[in-house]
PDB file of C-alpha atoms in Angstrom:
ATOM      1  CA  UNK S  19      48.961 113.243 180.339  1.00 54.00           C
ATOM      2  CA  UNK S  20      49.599 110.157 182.128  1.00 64.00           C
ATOM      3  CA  UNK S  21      53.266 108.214 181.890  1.00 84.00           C
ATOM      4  CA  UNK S  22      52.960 106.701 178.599  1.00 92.00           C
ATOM      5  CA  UNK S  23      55.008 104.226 177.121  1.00 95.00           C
ATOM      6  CA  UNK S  24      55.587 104.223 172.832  1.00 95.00           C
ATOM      7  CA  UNK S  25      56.961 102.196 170.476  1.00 97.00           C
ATOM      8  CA  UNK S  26      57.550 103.399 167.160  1.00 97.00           C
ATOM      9  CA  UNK S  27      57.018 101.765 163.714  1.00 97.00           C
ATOM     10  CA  UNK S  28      58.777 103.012 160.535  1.00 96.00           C
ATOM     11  CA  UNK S  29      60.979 102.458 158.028  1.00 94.00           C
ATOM     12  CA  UNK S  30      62.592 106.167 157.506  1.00 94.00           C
ATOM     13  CA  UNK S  31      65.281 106.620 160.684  1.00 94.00           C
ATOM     14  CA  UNK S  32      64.580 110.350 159.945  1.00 94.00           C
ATOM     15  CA  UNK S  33      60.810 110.423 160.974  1.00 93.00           C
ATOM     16  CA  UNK S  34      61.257 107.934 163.454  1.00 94.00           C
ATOM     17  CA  UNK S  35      64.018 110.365 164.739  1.00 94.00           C
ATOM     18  CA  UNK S  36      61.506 113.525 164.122  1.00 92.00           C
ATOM     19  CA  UNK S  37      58.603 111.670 165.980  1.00 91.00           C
ATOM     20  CA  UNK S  38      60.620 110.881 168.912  1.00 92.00           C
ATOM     21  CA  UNK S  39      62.277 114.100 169.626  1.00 91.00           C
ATOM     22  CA  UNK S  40      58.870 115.420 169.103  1.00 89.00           C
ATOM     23  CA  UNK S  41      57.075 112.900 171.735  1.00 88.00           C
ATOM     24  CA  UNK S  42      59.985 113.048 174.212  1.00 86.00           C
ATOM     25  CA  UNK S  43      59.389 116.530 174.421  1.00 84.00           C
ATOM     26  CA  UNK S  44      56.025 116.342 176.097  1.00 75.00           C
ATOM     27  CA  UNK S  45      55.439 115.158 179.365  1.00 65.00           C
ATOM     28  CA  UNK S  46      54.540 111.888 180.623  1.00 71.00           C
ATOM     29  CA  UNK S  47      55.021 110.362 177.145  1.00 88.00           C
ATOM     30  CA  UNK S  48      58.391 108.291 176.727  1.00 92.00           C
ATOM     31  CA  UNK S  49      59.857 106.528 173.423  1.00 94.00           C
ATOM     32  CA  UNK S  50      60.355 102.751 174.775  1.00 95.00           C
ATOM     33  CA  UNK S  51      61.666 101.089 171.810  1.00 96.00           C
ATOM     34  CA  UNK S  52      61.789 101.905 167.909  1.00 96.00           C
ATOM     35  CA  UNK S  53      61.196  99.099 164.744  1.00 97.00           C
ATOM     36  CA  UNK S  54      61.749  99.708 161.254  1.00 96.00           C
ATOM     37  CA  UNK S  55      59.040  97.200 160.582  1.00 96.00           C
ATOM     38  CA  UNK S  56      56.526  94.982 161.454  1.00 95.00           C
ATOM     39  CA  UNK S  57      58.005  91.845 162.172  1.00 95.00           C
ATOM     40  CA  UNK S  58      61.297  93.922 164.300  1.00 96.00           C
ATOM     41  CA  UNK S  59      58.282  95.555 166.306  1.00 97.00           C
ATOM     42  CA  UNK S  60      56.672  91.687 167.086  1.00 96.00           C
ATOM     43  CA  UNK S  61      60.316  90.808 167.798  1.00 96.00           C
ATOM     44  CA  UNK S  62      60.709  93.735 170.047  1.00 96.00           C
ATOM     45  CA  UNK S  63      57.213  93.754 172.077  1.00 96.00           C
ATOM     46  CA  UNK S  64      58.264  89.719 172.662  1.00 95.00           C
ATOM     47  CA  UNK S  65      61.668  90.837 174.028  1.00 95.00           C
ATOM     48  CA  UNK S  66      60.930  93.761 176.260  1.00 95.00           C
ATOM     49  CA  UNK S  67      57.833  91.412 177.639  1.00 92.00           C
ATOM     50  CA  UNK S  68      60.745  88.529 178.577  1.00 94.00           C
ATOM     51  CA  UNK S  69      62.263  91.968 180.587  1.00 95.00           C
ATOM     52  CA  UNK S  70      59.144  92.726 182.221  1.00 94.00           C
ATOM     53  CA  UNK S  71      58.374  95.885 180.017  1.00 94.00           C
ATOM     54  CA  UNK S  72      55.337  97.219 178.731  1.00 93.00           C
ATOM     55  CA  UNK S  73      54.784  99.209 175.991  1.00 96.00           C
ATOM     56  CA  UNK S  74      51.063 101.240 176.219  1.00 95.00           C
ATOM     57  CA  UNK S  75      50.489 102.513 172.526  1.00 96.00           C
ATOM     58  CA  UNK S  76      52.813 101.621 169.289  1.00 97.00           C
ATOM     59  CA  UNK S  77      52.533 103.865 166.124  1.00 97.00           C
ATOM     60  CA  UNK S  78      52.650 102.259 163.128  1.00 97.00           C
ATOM     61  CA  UNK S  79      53.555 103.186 159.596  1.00 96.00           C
ATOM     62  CA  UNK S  80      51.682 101.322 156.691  1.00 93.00           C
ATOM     63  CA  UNK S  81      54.096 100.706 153.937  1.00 91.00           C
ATOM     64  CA  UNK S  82      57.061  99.192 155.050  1.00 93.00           C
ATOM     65  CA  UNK S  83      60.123  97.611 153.500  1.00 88.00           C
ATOM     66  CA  UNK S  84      59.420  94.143 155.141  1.00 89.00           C
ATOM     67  CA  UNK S  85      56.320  93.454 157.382  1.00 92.00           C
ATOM     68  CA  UNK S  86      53.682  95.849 156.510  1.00 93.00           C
ATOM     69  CA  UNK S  87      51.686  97.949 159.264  1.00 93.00           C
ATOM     70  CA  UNK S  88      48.348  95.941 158.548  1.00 91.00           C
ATOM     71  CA  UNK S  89      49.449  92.666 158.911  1.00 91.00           C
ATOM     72  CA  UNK S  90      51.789  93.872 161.727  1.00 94.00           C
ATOM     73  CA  UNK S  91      48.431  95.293 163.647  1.00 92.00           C
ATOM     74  CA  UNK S  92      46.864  92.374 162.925  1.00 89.00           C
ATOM     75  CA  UNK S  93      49.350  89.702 164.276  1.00 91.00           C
ATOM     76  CA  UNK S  94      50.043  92.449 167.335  1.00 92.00           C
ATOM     77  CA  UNK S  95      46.150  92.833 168.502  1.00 87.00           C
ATOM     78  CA  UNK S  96      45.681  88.901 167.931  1.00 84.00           C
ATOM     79  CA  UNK S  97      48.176  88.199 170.637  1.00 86.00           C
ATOM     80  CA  UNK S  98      46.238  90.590 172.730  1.00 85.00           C
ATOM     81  CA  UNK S  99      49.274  92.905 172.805  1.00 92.00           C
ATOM     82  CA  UNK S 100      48.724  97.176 172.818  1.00 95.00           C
ATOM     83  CA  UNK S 101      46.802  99.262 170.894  1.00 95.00           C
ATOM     84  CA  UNK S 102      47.814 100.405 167.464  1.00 96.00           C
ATOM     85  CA  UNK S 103      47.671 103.599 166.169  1.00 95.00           C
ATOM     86  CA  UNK S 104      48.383 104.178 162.726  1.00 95.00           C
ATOM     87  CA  UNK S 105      50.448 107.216 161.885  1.00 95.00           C
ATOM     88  CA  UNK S 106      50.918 107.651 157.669  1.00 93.00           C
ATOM     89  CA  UNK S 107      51.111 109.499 154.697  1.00 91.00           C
ATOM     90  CA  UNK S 108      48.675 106.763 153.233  1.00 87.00           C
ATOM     91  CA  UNK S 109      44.358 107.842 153.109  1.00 81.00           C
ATOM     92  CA  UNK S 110      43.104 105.539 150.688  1.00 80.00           C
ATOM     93  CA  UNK S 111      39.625 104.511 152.036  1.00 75.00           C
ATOM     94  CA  UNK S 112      41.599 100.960 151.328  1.00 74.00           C
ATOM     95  CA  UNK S 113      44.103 101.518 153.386  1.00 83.00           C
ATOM     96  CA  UNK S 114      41.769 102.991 156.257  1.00 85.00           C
ATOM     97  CA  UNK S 115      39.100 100.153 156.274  1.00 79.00           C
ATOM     98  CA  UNK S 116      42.381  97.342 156.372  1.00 81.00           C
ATOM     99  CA  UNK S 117      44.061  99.083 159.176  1.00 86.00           C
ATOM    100  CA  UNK S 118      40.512  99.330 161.255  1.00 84.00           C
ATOM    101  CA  UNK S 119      40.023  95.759 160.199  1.00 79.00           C
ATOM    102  CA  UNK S 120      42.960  94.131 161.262  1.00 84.00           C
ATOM    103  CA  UNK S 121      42.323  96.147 164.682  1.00 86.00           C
ATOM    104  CA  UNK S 122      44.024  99.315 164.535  1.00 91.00           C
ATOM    105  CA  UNK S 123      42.821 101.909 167.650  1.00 90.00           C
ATOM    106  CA  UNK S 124      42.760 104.747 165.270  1.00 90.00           C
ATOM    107  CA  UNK S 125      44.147 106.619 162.263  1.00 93.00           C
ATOM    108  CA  UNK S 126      46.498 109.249 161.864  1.00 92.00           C
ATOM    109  CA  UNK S 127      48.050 110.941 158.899  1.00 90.00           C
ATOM    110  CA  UNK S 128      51.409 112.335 159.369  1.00 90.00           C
ATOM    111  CA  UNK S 129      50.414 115.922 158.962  1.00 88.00           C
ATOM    112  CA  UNK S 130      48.251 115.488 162.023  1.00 86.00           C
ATOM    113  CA  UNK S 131      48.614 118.548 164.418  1.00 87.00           C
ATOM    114  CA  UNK S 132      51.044 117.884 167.526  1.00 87.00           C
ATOM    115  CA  UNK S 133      47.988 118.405 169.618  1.00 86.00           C
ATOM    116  CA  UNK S 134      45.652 115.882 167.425  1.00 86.00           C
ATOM    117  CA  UNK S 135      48.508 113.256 167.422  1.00 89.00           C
ATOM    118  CA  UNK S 136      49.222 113.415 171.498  1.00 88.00           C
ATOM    119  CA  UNK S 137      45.388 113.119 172.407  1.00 86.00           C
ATOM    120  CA  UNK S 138      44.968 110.371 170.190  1.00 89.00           C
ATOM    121  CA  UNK S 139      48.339 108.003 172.060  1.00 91.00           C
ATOM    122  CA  UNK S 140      46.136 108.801 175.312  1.00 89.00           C
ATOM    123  CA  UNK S 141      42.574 107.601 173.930  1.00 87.00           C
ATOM    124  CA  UNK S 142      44.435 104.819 172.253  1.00 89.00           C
ATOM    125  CA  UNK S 143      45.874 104.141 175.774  1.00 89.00           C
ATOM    126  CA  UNK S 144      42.874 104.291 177.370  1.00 86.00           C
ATOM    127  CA  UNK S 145      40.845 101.839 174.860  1.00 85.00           C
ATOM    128  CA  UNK S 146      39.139 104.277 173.216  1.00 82.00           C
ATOM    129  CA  UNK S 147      38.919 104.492 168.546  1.00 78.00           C
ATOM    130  CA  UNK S 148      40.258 107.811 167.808  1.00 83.00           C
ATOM    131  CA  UNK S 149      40.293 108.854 163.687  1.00 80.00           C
ATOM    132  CA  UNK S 150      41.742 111.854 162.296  1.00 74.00           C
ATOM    133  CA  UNK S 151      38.968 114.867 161.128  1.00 67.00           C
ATOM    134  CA  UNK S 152      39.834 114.599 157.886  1.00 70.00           C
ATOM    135  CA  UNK S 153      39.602 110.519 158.233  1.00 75.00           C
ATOM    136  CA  UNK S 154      36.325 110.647 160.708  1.00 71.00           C
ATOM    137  CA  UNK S 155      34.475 112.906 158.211  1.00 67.00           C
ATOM    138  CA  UNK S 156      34.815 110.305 155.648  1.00 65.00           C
ATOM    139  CA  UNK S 157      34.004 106.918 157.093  1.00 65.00           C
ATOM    140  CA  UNK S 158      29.877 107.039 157.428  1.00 52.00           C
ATOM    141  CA  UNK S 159      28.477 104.868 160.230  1.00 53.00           C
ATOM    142  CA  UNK S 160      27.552 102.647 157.767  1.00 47.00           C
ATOM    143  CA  UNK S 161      31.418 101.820 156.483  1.00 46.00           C
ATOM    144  CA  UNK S 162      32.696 101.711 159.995  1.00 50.00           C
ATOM    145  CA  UNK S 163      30.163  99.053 160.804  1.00 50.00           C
ATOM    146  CA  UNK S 164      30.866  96.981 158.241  1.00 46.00           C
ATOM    147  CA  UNK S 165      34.988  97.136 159.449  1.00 48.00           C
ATOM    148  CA  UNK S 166      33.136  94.078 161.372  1.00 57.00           C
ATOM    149  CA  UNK S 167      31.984  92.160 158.746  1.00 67.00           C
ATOM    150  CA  UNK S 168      33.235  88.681 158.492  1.00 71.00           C
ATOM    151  CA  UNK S 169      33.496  86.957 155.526  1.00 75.00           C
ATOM    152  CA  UNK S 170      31.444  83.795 154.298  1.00 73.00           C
ATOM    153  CA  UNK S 171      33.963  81.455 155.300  1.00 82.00           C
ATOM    154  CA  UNK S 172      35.060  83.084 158.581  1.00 84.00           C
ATOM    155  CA  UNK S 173      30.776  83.414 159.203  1.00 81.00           C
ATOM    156  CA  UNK S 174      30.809  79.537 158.232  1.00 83.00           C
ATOM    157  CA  UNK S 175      33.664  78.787 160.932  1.00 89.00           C
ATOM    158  CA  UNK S 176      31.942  80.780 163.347  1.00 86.00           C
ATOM    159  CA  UNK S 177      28.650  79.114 163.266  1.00 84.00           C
ATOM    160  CA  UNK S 178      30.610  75.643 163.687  1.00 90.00           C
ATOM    161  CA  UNK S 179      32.628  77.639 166.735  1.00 90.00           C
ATOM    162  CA  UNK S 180      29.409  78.539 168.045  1.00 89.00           C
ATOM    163  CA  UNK S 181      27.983  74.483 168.051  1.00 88.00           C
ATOM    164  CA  UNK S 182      31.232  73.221 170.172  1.00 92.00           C
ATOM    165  CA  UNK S 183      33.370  71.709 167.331  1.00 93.00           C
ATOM    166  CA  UNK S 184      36.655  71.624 167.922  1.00 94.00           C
ATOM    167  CA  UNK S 185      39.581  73.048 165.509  1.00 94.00           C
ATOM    168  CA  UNK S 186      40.267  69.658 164.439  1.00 94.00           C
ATOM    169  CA  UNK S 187      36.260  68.976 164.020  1.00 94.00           C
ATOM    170  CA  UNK S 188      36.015  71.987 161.775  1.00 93.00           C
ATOM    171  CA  UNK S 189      38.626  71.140 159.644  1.00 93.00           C
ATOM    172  CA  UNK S 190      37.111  68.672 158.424  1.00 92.00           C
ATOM    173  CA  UNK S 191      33.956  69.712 158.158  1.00 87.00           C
ATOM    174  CA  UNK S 192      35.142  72.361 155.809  1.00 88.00           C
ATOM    175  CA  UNK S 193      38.127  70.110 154.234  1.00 90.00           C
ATOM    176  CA  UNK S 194      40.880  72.867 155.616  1.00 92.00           C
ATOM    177  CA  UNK S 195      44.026  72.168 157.591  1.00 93.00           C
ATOM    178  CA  UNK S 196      43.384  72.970 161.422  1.00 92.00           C
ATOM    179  CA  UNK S 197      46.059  75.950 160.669  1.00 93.00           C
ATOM    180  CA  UNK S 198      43.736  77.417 158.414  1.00 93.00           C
ATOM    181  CA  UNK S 199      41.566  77.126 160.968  1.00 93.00           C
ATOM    182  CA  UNK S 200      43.283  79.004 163.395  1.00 93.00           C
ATOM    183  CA  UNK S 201      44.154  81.823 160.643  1.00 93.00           C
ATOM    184  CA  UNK S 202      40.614  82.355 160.558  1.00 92.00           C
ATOM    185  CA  UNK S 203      40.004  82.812 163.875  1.00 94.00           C
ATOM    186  CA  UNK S 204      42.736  84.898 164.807  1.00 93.00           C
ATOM    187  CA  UNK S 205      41.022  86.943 161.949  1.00 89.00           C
ATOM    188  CA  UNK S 206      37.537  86.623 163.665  1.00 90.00           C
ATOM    189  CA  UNK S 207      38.872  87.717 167.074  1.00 90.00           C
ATOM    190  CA  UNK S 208      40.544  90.759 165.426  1.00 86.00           C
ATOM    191  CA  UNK S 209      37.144  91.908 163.640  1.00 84.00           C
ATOM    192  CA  UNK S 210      35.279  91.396 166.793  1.00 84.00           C
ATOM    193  CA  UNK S 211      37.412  92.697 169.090  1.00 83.00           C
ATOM    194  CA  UNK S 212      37.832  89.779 171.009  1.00 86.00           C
ATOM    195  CA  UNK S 213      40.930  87.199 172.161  1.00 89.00           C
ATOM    196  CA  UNK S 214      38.867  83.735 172.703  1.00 90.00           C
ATOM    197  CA  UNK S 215      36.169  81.252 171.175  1.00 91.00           C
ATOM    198  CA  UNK S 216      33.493  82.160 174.110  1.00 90.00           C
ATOM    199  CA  UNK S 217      33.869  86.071 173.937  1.00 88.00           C
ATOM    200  CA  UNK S 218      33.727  85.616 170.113  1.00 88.00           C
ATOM    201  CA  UNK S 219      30.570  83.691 170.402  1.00 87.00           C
ATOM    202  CA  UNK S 220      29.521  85.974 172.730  1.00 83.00           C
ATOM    203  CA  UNK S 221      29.961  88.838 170.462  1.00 79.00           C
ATOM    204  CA  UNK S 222      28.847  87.496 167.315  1.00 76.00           C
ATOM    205  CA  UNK S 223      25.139  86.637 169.014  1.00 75.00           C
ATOM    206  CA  UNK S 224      24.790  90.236 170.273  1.00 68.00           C
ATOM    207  CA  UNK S 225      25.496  92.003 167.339  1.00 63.00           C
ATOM    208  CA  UNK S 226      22.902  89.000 165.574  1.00 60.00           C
ATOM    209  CA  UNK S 227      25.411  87.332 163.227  1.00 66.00           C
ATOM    210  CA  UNK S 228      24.695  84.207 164.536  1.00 70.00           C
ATOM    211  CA  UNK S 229      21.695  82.670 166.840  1.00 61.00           C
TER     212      UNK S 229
END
């Protein structure tokens, strides 16, 4: 396993405490820094990038005292920052479909074999979607397509995005504040899988959303 860098999300000292004697047990993996929610773990990934310090793969919790673990993924993936694997005790299909919406690399329950749990932080690593069995064998193509599906009003914006308006241009065109505006696109980058207005574009005509 290559030299891998973790950060890890959770609100319980204990588990964080279980995972990391657990991780720092097995080669090549190392615990870089520890949050107890999602807005310490933004906090944190800012600060060790001002020292120059990467992290490769953060597991996150879902229900949090504080910043929860999908809008935590969500704000974390739109500022292009590491993958996120989510690591919980939650399996709603709810809970599944918002974590691989806001942008999560893959989905983990806590009960996860060792084995299952380490080859996941490496495919996560390495850019790859990794779900749990139990997860995988519930999620049909169909459902995990759909984790792409804009909404009306992001599909809207995007079709303005798409004819060269500008925030400011398409806030008025759809009588929104150009900071609603950019809360729907950071939304629209996360369910495409993109960081910018061209690659989103880009993305949106190839998989036929827009012409």
């Amino acid at each position: 396993m290559p030299n891998l860098k973790i950060m890890l999300v959770d609100d319980h000292p204990v588990v964080r405490a279980g995972l990391r004697a657990v991780l720092t047990e097995q080669g090549g993996l190392s615990v870089l820094a520890e949050a107890a929610d999602g807005a310490a773990a933004l906090a944190q990934l800012e600060r060790l990038k001002t020292l120059g310090k990467q992290v490769d793969v953060v597991l996150m919790d879902l229900q949090m005292d504080g910043m929860d673990g999908v809008t935590a993924t969500s704000r974390i993936r739109a500022q292009n920052g590491p993958p996120v694997l989510i690591l919980t005790t939650y399996d709603s299909d709810a809970d599944i479909r918002a974590a691989l919406d806001a942008g999560a690399a893959g989905y983990l329950l806590k009960d996860a074999p060792l084995p299952e749990v380490l080859a996941a932080v490496e495919a996560a690593a390495a850019g790859g979607q990794v779900l749990s069995a139990d997860i995988a064998a519930r999620i049909t193509p169909e459902a995990r397509a759909n984790t792409t599906d804009l909404s009306p009003r992001e599909l809207e914006l995007l079709q303005l995005l798409a004819r060269g308006q500008s925030n400011k241009e398409i806030a008025a065109e759809l009588f929104i504040s150009q900071s609603t505006v950019k809360t729907h696109l950071i939304h629209i980058y996360d369910k495409l899988g993109v960081d910018n207005r061209t690659a989103a574009i880009d993305r949106a005509r190839a998989i036929r959303l827009i012409r």
